[in-house]
Amino acid sequence: MRRIDTRARALLRHASIVAALVVSACSIQAPQPEPVVHEPIVIIETPPPVIEPEVSISIPAPPQLPAVAIVLTNGRPAYADVARELTHHFENYEIYDLSDDSRPPVTVLRLINDSESGAVVAIGLRAARSSVAMSNKPVVFSQVFNYQDHNLLTDNSRGVAAIPPLDAQLAAWKQANPTISRIGAIIGDGHDDLIAEAELAAARHGVELRVKVTRSDQETLYFFKRMIREIDGFWLFPDNRILSRRALQQIMDDAKHENVSVLVPNKSMLQIGGSVSVSSVASDIAETITKLIRQIQAGNIDQIPPISPLSEIRVRTKDTIQVVDR
Amino acid sequence: MKTAVRSAMIQLAALFARDSAKRGNRLLVHEIVSIQVFSAALIGALAIAGLYWGGQWVLQDNYSRWALQWTEQLNELGAPLYLADDGEALIRLESYVERYPEIDRVAYYSSDGTAIISVGNQNSAEPIANLSQAALEDAIAVVGEKEPYLMSTGILEPQRFEILAPLWKESISDDGLFDFDPSATATATTTELLGFVSINLDFVLFHDRLLANIKSAVLVLLVLLMAFALYGRHVLSKALKAISDLQQPIRELAKGNLSVKFEPAEHREIAEIVEALETTASALSERDAKLLQLANHDSLTGLFNRRRFLEVLRHEITNVLRSRRDSALLFVDLDQFKYINDACGHPAGDRLIRKVADELLRSVRRDDTVARFGGDEFVILLPHTDLAGARSTAETILANMRRMAHIEDERVFHVHCSIGVTMLSGNNLHQDDLINQADIACREAKSGGRNRLHLFEQSPNAEQQAAADIGWVNRLRNALDYDGFELRFQPINDIGTGETVHHEVLIRLRGDDGKLILPDVFLPSAVRFGLMSEIDFWMIRHVAKAYAEESKCNTRLKLAINLSANAFEDNNLTSYIEETFAEYGVRPDRIVIEITESLAVRRPTHVDQQITALRELGCEFALDDFGTGYSSFSYLQKLHFDYIKIDGAFVQDLPDNPVDQKMIRMIAEIGREAGMKTVAEYVRNAESFSLLGELGVELAQGFFIGRPVKRPRGKSTPISLTSRRNKLSASQTNSKA
């Protein structure tokens, strides 16, 4: 995304103020579900203990947020949506798109370092790697799954979880497919915490979880085929290291053949055979980032956990999408 | 050399003869069956070949698909060898390979081509070799391709395959799964080569099964071909038998048996042939009948012709001999037919002949036979008839003919006939004799005044006379063939000067006794037996020959020839005269052609054309015997003649007949006015000669002028009119004294 000019920023600022006032007024009168997205979402659930996950938690307007530099890996919706949501929280911000070949990442980071920005928000792996490596300002990254492979967690950087909380995911999956009892999952190296979280969530929901750590798509396929006859649900994590297009298609085909439900991290995967998709909500990510920026602004970065969890989840099923698509 | 060539030719001919004999022995059934069996065998062979190649192709296609499937399976099964071995990979591999006996061996290689492990159904102690650099490069080149493997097979062993497939791992770049687009074809991926898997396949079982099936198919085909050949031979033999059966009827047809019957055929093609043959036989029968009709009947009247009548007569003679019952033969000759024919033309004559034929048929019994014998001559055979019956029938015919009136050009003609009657009885039973007798009797009737009948009566010398009459034909024939005629030249003199102007050439026949026979004796027989035209042509040639000889010493020689109407009936007359004159160097302007008054008056178109052509050639024409026939002076104005020859009847009594004198004077005057010279015939004395001169006649011919001689006069001996007169006066004075 290109840098937004002054007029546009003023317009956005006024719009943010008006929106904040409206939200405040609405929250005083009666809490209403927020229309998070305009897409045909069928089920929107928040993880417990949030009763109404679709309702954005209204936060009293903080005093003044610092100017931030928002660095995008590219302008694709998964990143641009988060950036757009961030503009609702910050008055002073600069947006940089690393896919813009006219300015290489080094140039961009130099500009940021020379600017008055108080923090850097990096969205996507490439943006995170560049920002963490070259920025002299605090960095908050998001939409990065394999952050541990790239040493993104430093003293001056913190991250936002790439996927919604696993417990919430499993809850949503169980709601969509109540009969699931044996779940398999394959994931790459370095996600021990995630595996532990998954096992806890499984235990909480009373399902049997089999997790296999692999190092390639070949291995993923190999083990998937070994376990598919023993499971009735497969939890697909967005670990790009162990998945290829070929492997994804094979997993989906085999799962369909064996009548195994597949929980996918992306709504588009419903088209290739996924049963239920669970994904994060851009506004939730932006909210979480904003909280982190405030804590960093307050000088409490050391007290911030390396990865902050998300609080909202968006669930889609294949059938509902199909119905809406009509 | 010639002998060698001849020998070679003989050998070649013998060879051809042998080949022809062989060709004649070939059987159509065998050839057709052979062609069909050969065709079927060829098609069968092609079908089997197609089956083999098609089967091979299908198998190859299946091999390929199976190979791809197995490659993918083995690719997956081999993953633990390179990655995280779960300890069971080898067991799984072995059990997988065991399930497929077609898999000879599976070998895995590291990314640098080093052999890792080998699993196979064939126990081989040989260690597997590492991959060559070339194989390595070729296999790496197909990484990520749609068909990521190399497959090779031998030409001689198409059932054996060797597959080499690269093994690689692949991952989606960065965090590509956050925005995974399944419809996108290009997704940034990271690829890393792991190693290779080599699979040796042997589908010999399938191949052997295919070959066994094809052998069975060949066997079945051969059996079917044999059965087909036998059945085809049977069917064809049966079908062609109908053609063979036609052989005998066709032979009968060729022999002329037109009543031959053809057996109906079952097959349409042969039935059509049979129908065509029947049509041919029918057409031949009709043509035979038509030819028989033409051969036996007169085309004008439809009556029997002379040939057929003679057959009937012969048959009747046999009947008479057998039954001892008499029959009668009538010879009918029309009176004055020539007059009608000449006056009204041939078409009128033909109509009259048809009418007379009808009348004759009406006048006789149903069993009697009427035939046209010649131009205006009819013969009637009355079987089982005695003399009285014959006379009665003849009188009936005479009476009916008298009543018959023929109308032509608004003119009414009454045509009568003369009938000669002879009886078939006793020893008078030779057909030629009978015809001759009836003919003689008919002539007697004519001599007796026409329009009557005459019964033939055998006189003592009648037989000899008849034989003599018939003998004329042979004598004339011989005279024509052996130049038995002789020419005589009678001078024609100018009455005024007494000079010989030209000679009339006369024909004579040398008799057996050495005496010359005058034409009045033999020409009627020549006309009757159709020899007149030949005599005319004989005359032309010999007159030309005589001219060629005599003109050498008499350059003023001029000859007159008599040509009959028969000569002008021949379309070749003009060309014959022209060619003959050219052959002998005859000047046409030195030739005078004499024609009769009747021919001149009638002058049919074709005759007129010939006269015109001869005039253009240079010949002169003389009108002979003028005054005896039509004597129509109007014709003299229309017809252009150079000479008018006054008939001798006017001359022979000229001095004593004032009518003849006036007649001659008138003819001479008219001839003079018309630019024609008049010639008087039969001038026998000086008195007539002188008188003719006084009457204005210019030329004279007769014994007084000169008798017919062997050679024309080289020099004339003038007899001047004056001297003759003087001679005449002296004789008259002496007689008075």
Tab-separated table of C-alpha atoms in Angstrom, chain A:
chain	number	residue	atom	x	y	z
A	1	MET	CA	0.000	0.000	0.000
A	2	ARG	CA	1.231	3.379	-0.926
A	3	ARG	CA	1.682	6.163	1.458
A	4	ILE	CA	-1.591	7.924	2.132
A	5	ASP	CA	-1.480	11.670	1.494
A	6	THR	CA	-2.275	14.357	4.036
A	7	ARG	CA	-5.818	14.936	2.950
A	8	ALA	CA	-6.681	11.324	3.223
A	9	ARG	CA	-5.150	11.095	6.627
A	10	ALA	CA	-7.207	14.053	7.870
A	11	LEU	CA	-10.305	12.434	6.532
A	12	LEU	CA	-9.494	9.149	8.223
A	13	ARG	CA	-8.753	10.942	11.456
A	14	HIS	CA	-12.132	12.688	11.468
A	15	ALA	CA	-13.827	9.444	10.572
A	16	SER	CA	-12.092	7.688	13.469
A	17	ILE	CA	-13.261	10.312	15.916
A	18	VAL	CA	-16.819	10.107	14.646
A	19	ALA	CA	-16.695	6.342	14.754
A	20	ALA	CA	-15.350	6.354	18.320
A	21	LEU	CA	-18.099	8.669	19.442
A	22	VAL	CA	-20.758	6.519	17.789
A	23	VAL	CA	-19.363	3.344	19.304
A	24	SER	CA	-19.222	4.966	22.732
A	25	ALA	CA	-22.785	6.108	22.465
A	26	CYS	CA	-23.934	2.723	21.329
A	27	SER	CA	-22.147	0.943	24.140
A	28	ILE	CA	-23.848	3.191	26.696
A	29	GLN	CA	-27.305	2.464	25.355
A	30	ALA	CA	-27.220	-1.236	24.419
A	31	PRO	CA	-24.464	-3.622	23.377
A	32	GLN	CA	-24.974	-4.671	19.739
A	33	PRO	CA	-23.023	-7.231	17.673
A	34	GLU	CA	-20.528	-5.481	15.532
A	35	PRO	CA	-20.726	-6.180	11.786
A	36	VAL	CA	-17.118	-7.220	11.639
A	37	VAL	CA	-16.924	-7.946	7.969
A	38	HIS	CA	-19.243	-7.630	5.092
A	39	GLU	CA	-18.523	-11.139	3.911
A	40	PRO	CA	-21.081	-13.943	4.245
A	41	ILE	CA	-20.043	-15.216	7.606
A	42	VAL	CA	-22.273	-17.833	9.016
A	43	ILE	CA	-20.797	-18.550	12.393
A	44	ILE	CA	-18.878	-16.088	14.432
A	45	GLU	CA	-17.872	-17.256	17.798
A	46	THR	CA	-15.494	-16.003	20.312
A	47	PRO	CA	-13.534	-18.289	22.494
A	48	PRO	CA	-14.760	-18.687	25.996
A	49	PRO	CA	-15.085	-16.876	28.256
A	50	VAL	CA	-16.108	-14.185	25.758
A	51	ILE	CA	-19.819	-14.560	25.387
A	52	GLU	CA	-20.308	-12.444	22.327
A	53	PRO	CA	-17.112	-12.554	20.354
A	54	GLU	CA	-18.485	-10.505	17.539
A	55	VAL	CA	-18.881	-7.536	19.793
A	56	SER	CA	-15.778	-5.443	19.811
A	57	ILE	CA	-14.788	-4.524	23.249
A	58	SER	CA	-14.963	-0.843	23.489
A	59	ILE	CA	-11.939	0.634	25.091
A	60	PRO	CA	-11.866	4.121	26.438
A	61	ALA	CA	-9.895	6.375	24.193
A	62	PRO	CA	-6.270	6.408	25.327
A	63	PRO	CA	-4.477	9.640	25.726
A	64	GLN	CA	-2.337	9.749	22.624
A	65	LEU	CA	-0.770	6.973	20.718
A	66	PRO	CA	2.624	7.446	19.210
A	67	ALA	CA	3.131	7.686	15.527
A	68	VAL	CA	3.717	4.228	14.055
A	69	ALA	CA	5.241	2.923	10.884
A	70	ILE	CA	3.171	0.114	9.417
A	71	VAL	CA	5.272	-2.173	7.202
A	72	LEU	CA	3.463	-4.644	4.967
A	73	THR	CA	5.014	-7.694	3.300
A	74	ASN	CA	2.690	-7.012	0.396
A	75	GLY	CA	-0.747	-5.639	-0.263
A	76	ARG	CA	-2.653	-8.897	-0.099
A	77	PRO	CA	-5.851	-8.909	1.974
A	78	ALA	CA	-4.435	-10.888	4.874
A	79	TYR	CA	-1.974	-8.032	5.507
A	80	ALA	CA	-3.797	-5.022	4.065
A	81	ASP	CA	-6.918	-5.703	6.134
A	82	VAL	CA	-4.882	-5.552	9.328
A	83	ALA	CA	-3.196	-2.316	8.194
A	84	ARG	CA	-6.532	-0.786	7.415
A	85	GLU	CA	-7.835	-1.715	10.832
A	86	LEU	CA	-4.744	-0.180	12.424
A	87	THR	CA	-5.452	3.145	10.781
A	88	HIS	CA	-8.566	3.254	12.885
A	89	HIS	CA	-6.488	3.202	16.037
A	90	PHE	CA	-3.607	5.518	15.195
A	91	GLU	CA	-3.730	9.137	14.210
A	92	ASN	CA	-0.133	9.271	13.125
A	93	TYR	CA	1.094	6.443	11.006
A	94	GLU	CA	3.061	5.732	7.899
A	95	ILE	CA	2.339	2.660	5.756
A	96	TYR	CA	5.097	0.995	3.804
A	97	ASP	CA	4.668	-1.861	1.334
A	98	LEU	CA	7.779	-3.952	0.801
A	99	SER	CA	6.439	-5.365	-2.423
A	100	ASP	CA	6.950	-1.915	-3.870
A	101	ASP	CA	10.116	-2.520	-5.838
A	102	SER	CA	10.900	1.177	-6.069
A	103	ARG	CA	11.972	1.159	-2.432
A	104	PRO	CA	13.939	-1.799	-1.150
A	105	PRO	CA	13.456	-2.849	2.482
A	106	VAL	CA	16.729	-1.215	3.512
A	107	THR	CA	15.581	2.137	2.226
A	108	VAL	CA	12.234	1.742	3.862
A	109	LEU	CA	13.745	0.921	7.224
A	110	ARG	CA	16.138	3.833	6.981
A	111	LEU	CA	13.235	6.133	6.368
A	112	ILE	CA	11.452	4.670	9.367
A	113	ASN	CA	14.482	4.970	11.540
A	114	ASP	CA	14.808	8.600	10.528
A	115	SER	CA	11.161	9.317	11.043
A	116	GLU	CA	9.353	10.352	14.213
A	117	SER	CA	7.558	7.029	14.459
A	118	GLY	CA	7.564	5.633	17.941
A	119	ALA	CA	7.145	2.024	16.914
A	120	VAL	CA	7.059	-0.265	13.899
A	121	VAL	CA	4.168	-2.592	13.136
A	122	ALA	CA	5.343	-5.348	10.789
A	123	ILE	CA	2.676	-7.410	9.066
A	124	GLY	CA	3.831	-10.620	7.429
A	125	LEU	CA	7.094	-12.594	7.621
A	126	ARG	CA	9.138	-10.519	5.243
A	127	ALA	CA	8.110	-7.256	6.882
A	128	ALA	CA	8.806	-8.755	10.295
A	129	ARG	CA	12.256	-10.052	9.338
A	130	SER	CA	13.277	-6.725	7.806
A	131	SER	CA	11.876	-4.669	10.624
A	132	VAL	CA	13.351	-6.752	13.417
A	133	ALA	CA	16.708	-6.854	11.672
A	134	MET	CA	17.024	-3.202	10.746
A	135	SER	CA	14.723	-1.076	12.868
A	136	ASN	CA	16.035	0.829	15.847
A	137	LYS	CA	12.548	1.210	17.170
A	138	PRO	CA	10.264	-1.260	18.933
A	139	VAL	CA	8.686	-3.735	16.577
A	140	VAL	CA	5.369	-5.508	16.863
A	141	PHE	CA	4.868	-8.189	14.227
A	142	SER	CA	1.805	-10.128	13.227
A	143	GLN	CA	0.653	-12.732	10.666
A	144	VAL	CA	3.842	-14.752	11.136
A	145	PHE	CA	3.449	-18.445	11.974
A	146	ASN	CA	7.018	-19.705	12.054
A	147	TYR	CA	8.487	-16.727	13.930
A	148	GLN	CA	10.863	-18.996	15.890
A	149	ASP	CA	12.698	-19.996	12.684
A	150	HIS	CA	13.698	-16.405	11.995
A	151	ASN	CA	14.663	-15.126	15.458
A	152	LEU	CA	11.990	-12.503	15.410
A	153	LEU	CA	11.651	-12.350	19.163
A	154	THR	CA	14.211	-9.911	20.545
A	155	ASP	CA	14.298	-7.464	23.395
A	156	ASN	CA	12.840	-4.839	21.148
A	157	SER	CA	10.248	-6.905	19.407
A	158	ARG	CA	7.053	-8.676	20.260
A	159	GLY	CA	4.548	-10.643	18.245
A	160	VAL	CA	0.853	-11.253	17.857
A	161	ALA	CA	-0.363	-14.805	17.413
A	162	ALA	CA	-0.853	-15.832	13.781
A	163	ILE	CA	-3.823	-18.016	14.524
A	164	PRO	CA	-6.718	-17.748	16.948
A	165	PRO	CA	-6.479	-19.595	20.247
A	166	LEU	CA	-6.542	-23.367	19.697
A	167	ASP	CA	-9.105	-23.973	22.349
A	168	ALA	CA	-11.502	-21.651	20.543
A	169	GLN	CA	-10.694	-23.347	17.245
A	170	LEU	CA	-11.447	-26.764	18.653
A	171	ALA	CA	-14.637	-25.485	20.224
A	172	ALA	CA	-15.828	-24.088	16.938
A	173	TRP	CA	-14.869	-27.309	15.130
A	174	LYS	CA	-16.696	-29.418	17.683
A	175	GLN	CA	-19.725	-27.204	17.253
A	176	ALA	CA	-19.651	-27.723	13.503
A	177	ASN	CA	-18.783	-31.453	13.717
A	178	PRO	CA	-19.892	-32.724	17.128
A	179	THR	CA	-18.898	-36.323	16.386
A	180	ILE	CA	-15.207	-35.624	16.100
A	181	SER	CA	-13.333	-37.674	18.620
A	182	ARG	CA	-9.939	-38.517	17.143
A	183	ILE	CA	-7.965	-35.672	15.727
A	184	GLY	CA	-4.672	-35.771	13.925
A	185	ALA	CA	-2.309	-32.881	13.405
A	186	ILE	CA	0.986	-32.529	11.569
A	187	ILE	CA	3.222	-29.603	12.171
A	188	GLY	CA	6.810	-28.573	11.558
A	189	ASP	CA	9.617	-28.174	14.049
A	190	GLY	CA	9.637	-25.481	16.727
A	191	HIS	CA	6.030	-25.414	17.728
A	192	ASP	CA	6.207	-27.227	21.015
A	193	ASP	CA	4.109	-24.563	22.740
A	194	LEU	CA	1.497	-24.822	20.085
A	195	ILE	CA	1.478	-28.608	20.398
A	196	ALA	CA	1.087	-28.300	24.140
A	197	GLU	CA	-1.749	-25.833	23.704
A	198	ALA	CA	-3.407	-28.153	21.279
A	199	GLU	CA	-3.119	-31.107	23.589
A	200	LEU	CA	-4.616	-29.066	26.404
A	201	ALA	CA	-7.451	-27.954	24.227
A	202	ALA	CA	-8.039	-31.526	23.103
A	203	ALA	CA	-8.094	-32.705	26.617
A	204	ARG	CA	-10.535	-30.018	27.532
A	205	HIS	CA	-12.867	-30.965	24.708
A	206	GLY	CA	-12.500	-34.667	25.254
A	207	VAL	CA	-10.955	-35.574	21.968
A	208	GLU	CA	-7.928	-37.704	21.207
A	209	LEU	CA	-5.142	-35.808	19.531
A	210	ARG	CA	-2.296	-37.317	17.536
A	211	VAL	CA	0.413	-34.886	16.597
A	212	LYS	CA	3.254	-35.639	14.212
A	213	VAL	CA	6.186	-33.346	13.600
A	214	THR	CA	7.538	-33.512	10.046
A	215	ARG	CA	10.106	-31.672	8.002
A	216	SER	CA	8.690	-31.733	4.495
A	217	ASP	CA	5.579	-32.148	2.415
A	218	GLN	CA	6.725	-35.639	1.499
A	219	GLU	CA	6.953	-36.567	5.111
A	220	THR	CA	3.653	-34.887	5.832
A	221	LEU	CA	1.942	-36.935	3.192
A	222	TYR	CA	3.645	-40.085	4.343
A	223	PHE	CA	2.497	-39.709	7.927
A	224	PHE	CA	-0.886	-38.348	6.948
A	225	LYS	CA	-1.563	-41.525	5.009
A	226	ARG	CA	-0.413	-43.578	7.928
A	227	MET	CA	-2.755	-41.848	10.345
A	228	ILE	CA	-5.796	-41.123	8.184
A	229	ARG	CA	-7.469	-44.453	8.852
A	230	GLU	CA	-7.218	-43.836	12.594
A	231	ILE	CA	-8.685	-40.327	12.814
A	232	ASP	CA	-11.946	-38.624	12.005
A	233	GLY	CA	-10.604	-35.063	11.976
A	234	PHE	CA	-7.425	-33.482	10.749
A	235	TRP	CA	-6.148	-30.201	12.124
A	236	LEU	CA	-4.267	-28.398	9.451
A	237	PHE	CA	-1.938	-25.688	10.714
A	238	PRO	CA	-0.676	-23.000	8.341
A	239	ASP	CA	2.903	-24.281	8.464
A	240	ASN	CA	4.130	-23.576	4.965
A	241	ARG	CA	7.377	-25.485	5.547
A	242	ILE	CA	5.736	-28.873	5.501
A	243	LEU	CA	2.991	-28.212	3.009
A	244	SER	CA	3.008	-27.893	-0.705
A	245	ARG	CA	0.169	-27.391	-3.112
A	246	ARG	CA	0.506	-31.028	-4.141
A	247	ALA	CA	0.478	-32.217	-0.532
A	248	LEU	CA	-2.512	-30.049	0.328
A	249	GLN	CA	-4.502	-31.413	-2.554
A	250	GLN	CA	-3.550	-34.967	-1.679
A	251	ILE	CA	-4.533	-34.461	1.952
A	252	MET	CA	-7.864	-33.019	0.965
A	253	ASP	CA	-8.553	-35.814	-1.558
A	254	ASP	CA	-7.634	-38.556	0.862
A	255	ALA	CA	-9.629	-36.936	3.652
A	256	LYS	CA	-12.672	-36.690	1.472
A	257	HIS	CA	-12.201	-40.285	0.429
A	258	GLU	CA	-11.918	-41.421	4.054
A	259	ASN	CA	-14.666	-39.047	5.218
A	260	VAL	CA	-12.315	-37.195	7.551
A	261	SER	CA	-13.192	-33.632	8.562
A	262	VAL	CA	-10.408	-31.134	7.961
A	263	LEU	CA	-10.064	-27.923	9.930
A	264	VAL	CA	-8.269	-25.426	7.768
A	265	PRO	CA	-6.722	-22.047	8.656
A	266	ASN	CA	-7.980	-20.278	5.591
A	267	LYS	CA	-11.430	-19.883	4.130
A	268	SER	CA	-10.121	-20.412	0.609
A	269	MET	CA	-9.084	-23.923	1.555
A	270	LEU	CA	-12.735	-24.799	1.902
A	271	GLN	CA	-12.763	-24.828	-1.871
A	272	ILE	CA	-10.227	-27.620	-2.107
A	273	GLY	CA	-11.842	-29.840	0.489
A	274	GLY	CA	-11.629	-28.213	3.900
A	275	SER	CA	-14.612	-28.813	6.169
A	276	VAL	CA	-14.364	-25.904	8.593
A	277	SER	CA	-12.142	-22.858	8.424
A	278	VAL	CA	-11.012	-20.906	11.446
A	279	SER	CA	-9.156	-17.655	10.929
A	280	SER	CA	-8.223	-14.577	12.850
A	281	VAL	CA	-10.115	-11.294	12.646
A	282	ALA	CA	-8.244	-8.308	11.263
A	283	SER	CA	-9.766	-5.915	13.779
A	284	ASP	CA	-8.821	-8.253	16.617
A	285	ILE	CA	-5.255	-8.308	15.396
A	286	ALA	CA	-5.213	-4.528	15.109
A	287	GLU	CA	-6.664	-4.251	18.602
A	288	THR	CA	-4.028	-6.536	20.022
A	289	ILE	CA	-1.265	-4.645	18.255
A	290	THR	CA	-2.604	-1.362	19.565
A	291	LYS	CA	-2.538	-2.732	23.111
A	292	LEU	CA	1.038	-3.801	22.660
A	293	ILE	CA	2.005	-0.392	21.296
A	294	ARG	CA	0.451	1.233	24.311
A	295	GLN	CA	2.363	-1.045	26.637
A	296	ILE	CA	5.561	-0.378	24.765
A	297	GLN	CA	4.797	3.335	24.891
A	298	ALA	CA	4.392	2.977	28.597
A	299	GLY	CA	7.843	1.389	28.771
A	300	ASN	CA	6.596	-2.015	29.818
A	301	ILE	CA	7.970	-4.023	26.928
A	302	ASP	CA	9.733	-6.402	29.230
A	303	GLN	CA	6.442	-7.327	30.778
A	304	ILE	CA	4.877	-8.162	27.434
A	305	PRO	CA	4.812	-11.875	26.561
A	306	PRO	CA	6.678	-12.780	23.375
A	307	ILE	CA	3.525	-13.660	21.553
A	308	SER	CA	0.221	-12.143	22.481
A	309	PRO	CA	-2.819	-14.263	21.828
A	310	LEU	CA	-5.793	-13.127	19.835
A	311	SER	CA	-9.216	-12.919	21.289
A	312	GLU	CA	-11.542	-13.317	18.311
A	313	ILE	CA	-12.100	-16.071	15.790
A	314	ARG	CA	-13.950	-16.311	12.495
A	315	VAL	CA	-15.447	-19.617	11.607
A	316	ARG	CA	-16.762	-20.666	8.194
A	317	THR	CA	-18.154	-23.907	6.943
A	318	LYS	CA	-18.236	-25.092	3.418
A	319	ASP	CA	-22.009	-25.333	3.260
A	320	THR	CA	-22.671	-21.849	4.462
A	321	ILE	CA	-20.291	-20.403	1.979
A	322	GLN	CA	-21.871	-22.319	-0.742
A	323	VAL	CA	-25.298	-21.064	0.259
A	324	VAL	CA	-24.113	-17.478	0.429
A	325	ASP	CA	-22.296	-17.791	-2.802
A	326	ARG	CA	-25.552	-18.468	-4.517
